[in-house]
Short mmCIF file of C-alpha atoms in Angstrom, two decimals:
data_model
loop_
_atom_site.label_atom_id
_atom_site.label_comp_id
_atom_site.label_asym_id
_atom_site.label_seq_id
_atom_site.Cartn_x
_atom_site.Cartn_y
_atom_site.Cartn_z
CA MET A 222 1.28 8.69 23.10
CA ARG A 223 1.82 9.91 19.54
CA VAL A 224 -1.65 10.95 18.44
CA GLU A 225 -1.16 14.62 17.67
CA GLY A 226 0.90 14.26 14.53
CA ASP A 227 4.25 15.32 16.01
CA PHE A 228 5.87 14.46 12.66
CA ILE A 229 3.61 16.90 10.84
CA LYS A 230 5.21 20.12 9.70
CA ILE A 231 2.88 22.73 8.27
CA ASN A 232 4.26 25.71 6.39
CA LYS A 233 1.98 28.53 7.52
CA TRP A 234 3.35 30.84 4.84
CA LEU A 235 1.79 28.59 2.20
CA LEU A 236 -1.68 28.42 3.76
CA PRO A 237 -3.13 31.00 1.30
CA LEU A 238 -2.06 28.74 -1.58
CA SER A 239 -3.60 25.79 0.25
CA ALA A 240 -6.90 27.67 0.39
CA ILE A 241 -6.83 28.17 -3.39
CA TYR A 242 -5.89 24.54 -3.98
CA GLY A 243 -8.62 23.40 -1.59
CA ALA A 244 -11.27 25.45 -3.39
CA ALA A 245 -10.35 23.81 -6.70
CA VAL A 246 -10.51 20.30 -5.20
CA LYS A 247 -13.86 21.06 -3.52
CA LEU A 248 -15.29 22.16 -6.88
CA ARG A 249 -14.16 18.88 -8.45
CA ASN A 250 -15.67 16.82 -5.64
CA MET A 251 -18.87 18.83 -5.83
CA ALA A 252 -19.06 18.10 -9.56
CA PHE A 253 -19.08 14.39 -8.73
CA GLU A 254 -21.61 14.82 -5.94
CA ILE A 255 -24.17 16.63 -8.11
CA GLY A 256 -23.56 14.48 -11.17
CA ILE A 257 -21.75 16.86 -13.51
CA LEU A 258 -18.86 14.41 -13.40
CA LYS A 259 -20.00 10.78 -13.33
CA SER A 260 -18.89 8.01 -10.99
CA ARG A 261 -19.47 4.63 -12.56
CA SER A 262 -20.43 1.43 -10.74
CA PHE A 263 -19.70 -2.05 -12.12
CA ASP A 264 -21.62 -5.31 -11.83
CA MET A 265 -18.80 -7.11 -10.05
CA PRO A 266 -16.81 -6.66 -6.83
CA VAL A 267 -14.39 -3.73 -7.03
CA ILE A 268 -12.23 -2.84 -4.02
CA SER A 269 -10.24 0.40 -4.01
CA VAL A 270 -7.18 1.02 -1.81
CA GLY A 271 -5.66 4.47 -1.55
CA ASN A 272 -5.06 7.61 0.49
CA ILE A 273 -5.63 11.36 0.49
CA THR A 274 -2.08 12.36 1.37
CA VAL A 275 1.24 12.78 -0.40
CA GLY A 276 3.71 10.19 0.81
CA GLY A 277 3.67 6.52 1.62
CA THR A 278 0.91 5.01 3.76
CA GLY A 279 1.76 1.34 3.12
CA LYS A 280 -0.48 0.98 0.09
CA THR A 281 1.43 -1.83 -1.65
CA PRO A 282 1.63 -4.11 1.44
CA HIS A 283 -2.12 -3.69 1.98
CA VAL A 284 -2.95 -4.52 -1.65
CA GLU A 285 -0.69 -7.56 -1.33
CA TYR A 286 -2.48 -8.55 1.87
CA LEU A 287 -5.83 -8.47 0.07
CA THR A 288 -4.36 -10.43 -2.81
CA LYS A 289 -2.97 -13.15 -0.52
CA HIS A 290 -6.32 -13.65 1.24
CA LEU A 291 -8.46 -13.63 -1.90
CA LYS A 292 -6.41 -15.42 -4.56
CA ASP A 293 -7.04 -18.97 -3.30
CA LEU A 294 -10.80 -18.41 -3.22
CA PHE A 295 -11.39 -16.15 -6.23
CA HIS A 296 -9.99 -15.13 -9.58
CA VAL A 297 -8.30 -11.83 -8.64
CA ALA A 298 -7.14 -8.94 -10.81
CA VAL A 299 -5.09 -5.94 -9.68
CA LEU A 300 -5.50 -2.79 -11.75
CA SER A 301 -3.00 0.04 -11.39
CA ARG A 302 -2.22 3.25 -13.18
CA GLY A 303 1.34 2.03 -13.72
CA TYR A 304 3.07 5.16 -12.46
CA LYS A 305 6.18 6.19 -14.47
CA ARG A 306 5.86 3.30 -16.92
CA LYS A 307 7.24 3.74 -20.43
CA SER A 308 4.06 2.64 -22.17
CA LYS A 309 0.53 3.89 -22.75
CA GLY A 310 -2.95 2.44 -22.72
CA PHE A 311 -4.18 -0.85 -21.30
CA ILE A 312 -1.64 -3.62 -20.70
CA ILE A 313 -2.05 -7.02 -19.04
CA ALA A 314 1.19 -8.30 -17.54
CA THR A 315 2.64 -11.60 -18.76
CA PRO A 316 5.72 -13.52 -17.57
CA LYS A 317 7.68 -11.69 -20.29
CA THR A 318 6.46 -8.19 -19.40
CA THR A 319 9.27 -5.89 -18.22
CA MET A 320 9.23 -3.42 -15.37
CA PRO A 321 9.46 -0.32 -17.62
CA GLU A 322 6.34 -1.50 -19.49
CA ILE A 323 4.05 -1.55 -16.45
CA GLY A 324 5.86 0.25 -13.63
CA ASP A 325 7.67 -1.01 -10.54
CA GLU A 326 4.71 -1.76 -8.24
CA PRO A 327 2.62 -3.74 -10.78
CA PHE A 328 5.78 -5.58 -11.81
CA GLN A 329 6.47 -6.46 -8.17
CA MET A 330 2.88 -7.66 -7.78
CA LYS A 331 3.12 -9.93 -10.83
CA GLN A 332 6.45 -11.36 -9.68
CA LYS A 333 5.07 -12.20 -6.23
CA PHE A 334 1.69 -13.48 -7.44
CA PRO A 335 2.21 -14.93 -10.94
CA ASP A 336 -1.21 -16.63 -10.97
CA ILE A 337 -3.26 -13.45 -10.61
CA THR A 338 -4.09 -10.95 -13.35
CA VAL A 339 -2.14 -7.69 -13.16
CA ALA A 340 -3.06 -4.85 -15.52
CA VAL A 341 -2.29 -1.16 -15.93
CA ASP A 342 -4.39 1.62 -17.40
CA LYS A 343 -4.47 5.35 -16.68
CA SER A 344 -8.27 5.23 -17.07
CA ARG A 345 -9.54 2.88 -14.37
CA CYS A 346 -12.99 2.66 -16.00
CA HIS A 347 -11.47 1.61 -19.32
CA GLY A 348 -9.18 -0.82 -17.52
CA ILE A 349 -12.10 -2.48 -15.72
CA GLU A 350 -14.00 -2.74 -19.01
CA LYS A 351 -11.05 -4.42 -20.72
CA LEU A 352 -10.47 -6.81 -17.82
CA THR A 353 -14.10 -7.91 -17.63
CA ASP A 354 -14.39 -8.24 -21.42
CA ASN A 355 -11.20 -10.30 -21.68
CA ASP A 356 -11.96 -12.68 -18.81
CA LYS A 357 -15.51 -13.69 -17.90
CA THR A 358 -14.26 -15.75 -14.94
CA LEU A 359 -12.90 -12.74 -13.09
CA ASP A 360 -14.34 -12.49 -9.56
CA VAL A 361 -12.88 -9.31 -8.04
CA ILE A 362 -10.77 -6.32 -9.08
CA LEU A 363 -8.43 -4.56 -6.68
CA LEU A 364 -7.80 -0.92 -7.61
CA ASP A 365 -4.33 0.17 -6.58
CA ASP A 366 -4.10 3.82 -5.45
CA ALA A 367 -7.56 4.83 -6.67
CA PHE A 368 -9.24 6.51 -3.69
CA GLN A 369 -9.19 9.85 -5.50
CA HIS A 370 -10.01 8.36 -8.91
CA ARG A 371 -13.70 9.13 -8.52
CA TYR A 372 -14.75 8.07 -12.00
CA VAL A 373 -15.04 4.56 -10.52
CA LYS A 374 -17.44 3.93 -7.66
CA PRO A 375 -16.01 0.86 -5.90
CA GLY A 376 -18.04 -1.54 -3.82
CA ILE A 377 -15.57 -1.09 -0.97
CA ASN A 378 -13.44 2.03 -0.63
CA ILE A 379 -10.44 1.58 1.71
CA LEU A 380 -8.61 4.68 2.95
CA LEU A 381 -5.12 4.30 4.43
CA VAL A 382 -3.91 6.80 7.03
CA ASP A 383 -0.33 6.89 8.35
CA TYR A 384 -0.25 6.66 12.16
CA HIS A 385 2.68 9.10 12.19
CA ARG A 386 0.79 11.67 10.13
CA LEU A 387 -2.89 11.44 10.99
CA VAL A 388 -4.98 13.31 8.43
CA ILE A 389 -6.97 15.03 11.17
CA TYR A 390 -3.87 17.05 12.11
CA ASP A 391 -2.72 17.76 8.55
CA THR A 392 -3.65 20.45 6.06
CA LEU A 393 -3.90 20.82 2.31
CA LEU A 394 -1.06 21.07 -0.16
CA PRO A 395 1.28 22.89 -0.43
CA ALA A 396 1.32 23.93 3.25
CA GLY A 397 0.64 20.34 4.34
CA ARG A 398 0.36 16.96 2.62
CA LEU A 399 -3.38 16.49 2.13
CA ARG A 400 -4.36 16.07 -1.51
CA GLU A 401 -7.98 16.93 -0.75
CA PRO A 402 -9.95 18.34 2.20
CA LEU A 403 -10.35 16.19 5.29
CA SER A 404 -13.99 15.64 4.35
CA GLY A 405 -12.70 13.30 1.64
CA LYS A 406 -12.34 10.60 4.30
CA ASP A 407 -16.14 10.45 4.46
CA ARG A 408 -16.14 8.46 1.18
CA ALA A 409 -14.30 5.57 2.83
CA ASP A 410 -16.12 2.41 3.84
CA ILE A 411 -13.04 1.25 5.75
CA VAL A 412 -10.28 3.39 7.27
CA ILE A 413 -7.01 1.71 8.24
CA ILE A 414 -4.47 3.42 10.48
CA THR A 415 -1.18 2.04 9.14
CA LYS A 416 2.38 1.74 10.46
CA CYS A 417 1.24 1.60 14.08
CA PRO A 418 3.68 0.53 16.81
CA LYS A 419 3.18 -3.11 17.69
CA ASP A 420 2.74 -2.18 21.37
CA LEU A 421 0.05 0.45 20.83
CA LYS A 422 -1.92 0.73 24.08
CA PRO A 423 -5.73 0.22 24.28
CA MET A 424 -6.11 3.81 25.51
CA GLU A 425 -4.37 5.09 22.40
CA PHE A 426 -6.70 3.06 20.20
CA ARG A 427 -9.61 4.78 21.90
CA VAL A 428 -8.10 8.25 21.57
CA ILE A 429 -7.38 7.80 17.85
CA THR A 430 -10.82 6.29 17.25
CA LYS A 431 -12.50 9.29 18.84
CA ALA A 432 -10.19 11.79 17.09
CA MET A 433 -10.86 10.30 13.64
CA SER A 434 -14.57 11.02 14.16
CA LEU A 435 -15.85 8.51 11.63
CA TYR A 436 -19.49 7.99 10.70
CA PRO A 437 -21.41 4.91 11.86
CA TYR A 438 -21.22 3.45 8.35
CA GLN A 439 -17.41 3.50 8.48
CA GLN A 440 -15.17 0.92 10.12
CA LEU A 441 -11.74 1.59 11.63
CA PHE A 442 -8.85 -0.88 11.65
CA PHE A 443 -5.23 -0.67 12.82
CA THR A 444 -2.24 -2.37 11.19
CA THR A 445 1.49 -2.59 11.82
CA LEU A 446 4.42 -3.48 9.57
CA GLU A 447 6.21 -6.82 9.71
CA TYR A 448 9.45 -7.72 7.94
CA GLY A 449 10.17 -11.09 6.37
CA GLU A 450 13.36 -12.97 5.62
CA LEU A 451 16.03 -11.33 3.51
CA SER A 452 16.44 -12.57 -0.04
CA PRO A 453 19.50 -11.88 -2.24
CA ILE A 454 18.69 -9.98 -5.43
CA PHE A 455 21.42 -11.67 -7.44
CA GLY A 456 21.86 -14.86 -5.40
CA GLU A 457 20.50 -18.36 -5.72
CA ALA A 458 16.80 -18.99 -5.20
CA GLY A 459 16.07 -20.06 -1.64
CA GLU A 460 19.22 -18.44 -0.23
CA LEU A 461 17.50 -16.52 2.58
CA ARG A 462 18.86 -14.73 5.65
CA LYS A 463 17.09 -13.89 8.86
CA LEU A 464 17.18 -10.40 10.31
CA ARG A 465 18.45 -11.68 13.64
CA GLU A 466 21.66 -12.80 11.87
CA LEU A 467 22.56 -9.15 11.18
CA LYS A 468 22.95 -7.90 14.77
CA ASP A 469 26.69 -7.31 14.19
CA TYR A 470 26.34 -5.97 10.64
CA HIS A 471 26.82 -2.47 9.29
CA VAL A 472 23.86 -2.01 6.95
CA LEU A 473 23.37 0.32 3.99
CA LEU A 474 19.61 0.86 3.71
CA LEU A 475 18.96 1.67 0.05
CA THR A 476 15.46 3.02 -0.67
CA GLY A 477 13.52 4.78 -3.40
CA ILE A 478 10.16 4.91 -1.63
CA ALA A 479 7.95 7.73 -0.37
CA SER A 480 8.56 7.31 3.38
CA PRO A 481 11.73 5.37 4.29
CA GLU A 482 11.85 6.76 7.84
CA GLN A 483 9.64 4.01 9.27
CA MET A 484 11.85 1.26 7.86
CA THR A 485 14.97 2.98 9.19
CA HIS A 486 13.35 3.24 12.62
CA ASP A 487 12.23 -0.39 12.64
CA LEU A 488 15.50 -1.93 11.45
CA THR A 489 17.96 0.17 13.46
CA PRO A 490 17.61 -1.84 16.73
CA LEU A 491 18.16 -5.10 14.84
CA VAL A 492 21.61 -4.33 13.37
CA LYS A 493 24.96 -2.84 14.42
CA ASP A 494 24.20 0.43 12.63
CA ILE A 495 22.35 1.73 9.58
CA THR A 496 23.51 4.13 6.88
CA PRO A 497 20.41 5.38 5.00
CA LEU A 498 20.76 6.12 1.29
CA ALA A 499 17.37 7.43 0.21
CA PHE A 500 16.21 8.39 -3.27
CA ALA A 501 12.85 9.76 -4.41
CA ASP A 502 9.85 7.44 -4.76
CA HIS A 503 9.98 5.35 -7.98
CA HIS A 504 13.50 6.69 -8.65
CA ARG A 505 15.16 5.39 -11.81
CA PHE A 506 18.78 4.73 -10.92
CA LYS A 507 21.37 6.45 -13.13
CA ALA A 508 25.11 5.93 -13.51
CA LYS A 509 25.94 8.53 -10.84
CA ASP A 510 23.53 6.82 -8.42
CA ILE A 511 25.19 3.45 -8.99
CA GLN A 512 28.58 5.01 -8.36
CA LEU A 513 27.27 6.52 -5.11
CA ILE A 514 25.89 3.14 -4.01
CA ASN A 515 29.21 1.41 -4.74
CA GLU A 516 31.28 4.06 -2.94
CA THR A 517 29.00 4.30 0.09
CA PHE A 518 28.97 0.55 0.56
CA GLU A 519 32.74 0.30 0.17
CA GLN A 520 33.19 2.75 3.07
CA LEU A 521 31.22 0.59 5.52
CA PRO A 522 33.21 -1.57 7.96
CA GLN A 523 32.98 -5.35 7.81
CA PRO A 524 30.72 -7.26 8.21
CA ARG A 525 28.36 -5.34 5.98
CA CYS A 526 25.40 -5.72 3.64
CA ILE A 527 22.79 -3.73 1.74
CA ILE A 528 19.07 -3.97 2.45
CA THR A 529 16.55 -2.62 -0.05
CA THR A 530 12.82 -2.94 -0.68
CA GLU A 531 11.15 -5.31 -3.12
CA LYS A 532 9.92 -2.32 -5.11
CA ASP A 533 13.44 -0.90 -5.40
CA ALA A 534 14.73 -4.31 -6.41
CA THR A 535 12.53 -4.26 -9.52
CA ARG A 536 14.55 -1.22 -10.68
CA LEU A 537 17.91 -2.76 -9.79
CA TYR A 538 17.66 -6.18 -11.49
CA ASP A 539 18.91 -5.01 -14.87
CA ILE A 540 21.10 -2.11 -13.72
CA GLU A 541 24.69 -2.17 -14.96
CA GLY A 542 27.64 -0.91 -12.97
CA LEU A 543 27.00 -2.36 -9.53
CA SER A 544 30.28 -3.62 -8.07
CA GLU A 545 30.73 -7.34 -7.55
CA GLU A 546 30.88 -6.75 -3.80
CA VAL A 547 27.53 -4.95 -3.90
CA ARG A 548 25.92 -7.64 -6.02
CA LYS A 549 27.03 -10.33 -3.56
CA ASN A 550 25.71 -8.49 -0.52
CA ILE A 551 22.44 -6.80 -1.53
CA TYR A 552 19.19 -8.20 -0.14
CA THR A 553 15.52 -7.39 -0.43
CA ILE A 554 13.28 -7.39 2.60
CA PRO A 555 9.54 -8.11 2.20
CA VAL A 556 7.20 -5.79 4.08
CA ASN A 557 3.95 -7.35 5.29
CA ILE A 558 1.13 -6.06 7.44
CA GLN A 559 -0.49 -7.44 10.56
CA PHE A 560 -3.81 -6.32 12.00
CA LEU A 561 -3.78 -5.26 15.63
CA LEU A 562 -6.44 -6.01 18.27
CA GLY A 563 -7.12 -9.35 16.58
CA GLN A 564 -8.96 -7.48 13.83
CA GLY A 565 -7.56 -9.60 10.99
CA ASP A 566 -10.31 -12.24 10.99
CA LEU A 567 -13.04 -9.61 11.05
CA PHE A 568 -11.48 -7.74 8.13
CA ASN A 569 -10.92 -10.93 6.12
CA GLN A 570 -14.46 -12.21 6.65
CA TYR A 571 -15.96 -8.90 5.65
CA ILE A 572 -13.94 -8.67 2.42
CA ILE A 573 -14.57 -12.31 1.48
CA GLY A 574 -18.27 -11.97 2.30
CA TYR A 575 -18.55 -8.91 0.07
CA VAL A 576 -16.91 -10.68 -2.87
CA ARG A 577 -19.06 -13.79 -2.46
CA LYS A 578 -22.26 -11.81 -2.28
CA ASN A 579 -21.50 -9.63 -5.30
CA SER A 580 -19.54 -11.96 -7.57
CA ARG A 581 -20.81 -12.34 -11.11
CA ASN A 582 -19.50 -15.90 -11.12
CA SER A 583 -22.64 -18.04 -11.36
CA ILE A 584 -21.29 -20.83 -9.13
CA LEU A 585 -20.42 -18.42 -6.36
CA ALA A 586 -23.72 -16.60 -6.76
CA LYS A 587 -25.58 -19.88 -6.46
CA THR A 588 -23.79 -20.85 -3.27
CA LYS A 589 -23.66 -17.47 -1.56
CA ASP A 590 -26.58 -18.35 0.71
CA ASP A 591 -24.72 -21.49 1.81
CA HIS A 592 -21.81 -19.34 2.91
CA LYS A 593 -23.91 -16.72 4.64
CA SER A 594 -23.79 -18.44 8.00
CA GLN A 595 -20.02 -18.88 7.69
CA ASP A 596 -19.56 -15.18 6.96
CA SER A 597 -21.43 -13.95 10.00
CA ASP A 598 -19.29 -10.81 10.15
CA TYR A 599 -20.58 -9.74 6.75
CA SER A 600 -24.15 -8.52 7.23
CA GLY A 601 -24.52 -7.42 3.62
CA ASP A 602 -23.77 -3.82 4.50
CA ARG A 603 -21.01 -3.12 7.02
CA PRO A 604 -18.78 -5.05 9.41
CA ARG A 605 -19.82 -4.93 13.03
CA THR A 606 -18.28 -2.53 15.48
CA ILE A 607 -15.18 -3.57 17.42
CA SER A 608 -15.06 -3.10 21.17
CA PHE A 609 -11.75 -2.23 22.82
CA ARG A 610 -10.75 -4.05 25.99
CA ASN A 611 -7.89 -3.43 28.37
CA ASN A 612 -5.85 -6.60 28.11
#
């Protein structure tokens, strides 16, 4: 049972620096609590997804999950900072917008969901203002990586916590990986334990639930990662491969994400062997990197292929120098999430109920009472508590 953070390494020598860092963060949070710094609410549904740790917690797959389940019912916008983009200010993505203009994750989002609105702005408040001014039909805004952006007070605040690095066993930067004190989790309306094993036992659910020590107003969910069919980056549309076809393949796993270890762990049993080639999160590939990719792939025995993430693919599309052999054998793999314990319906109904109740769209507002009985899991405040059963 992995509930004590056995992946967590804390540098005790840096704990004095963590204390100084923590004091500064507490002062900032206190400034928001007493009103010196202002958190702003908006008259429309705003859902924030983020974390309080350094490193990947599965944020993009969870934002995509929300997008998938809302876009057919509502007019959805995703607002991101646009990390490492080569532009400034507020930008709404169009079919002609390039990855450097908005950043890799917003670009990925727009490519996967062309019918939704995707925008970037360092100031989330300004971005929300521009979105709502530009489009009066907008129903809900999803804030990507904004849990610590306290200038916006979202209607629902979702905190993601990596199962392999539970925040309750971590400590502040630089000794640990917490970006703010553990008390920051108290701002969350929903906490999701991400990257859980698919076979997590009911007893472990109970142990983690107790250890997280959430307030009654908070709801706890558990999700696991699922991998879709492989798609060639430079191949023909619709030319997909299934993971089970690669059981005899030597795979180069090419990543530029925060935490590639989970993907390596998950894919290793499905292939002959895996050679990880990991770069930093949001890494911009240079000529020497391309040479390393070509040479590493060339050394693999046949049959062989390269698997990379959808986010990394956005930074590889226009890269020059990839060998013809690499271009013919490099695939992206979509990463999706699945709720455990059958929690998916409860989560979906709560989110949809919140948007319906708070939408500024007059038609939805008029019919919200008609949907109330259908959204029985949304009481107007919080989702109901889940009971765990041994089954």
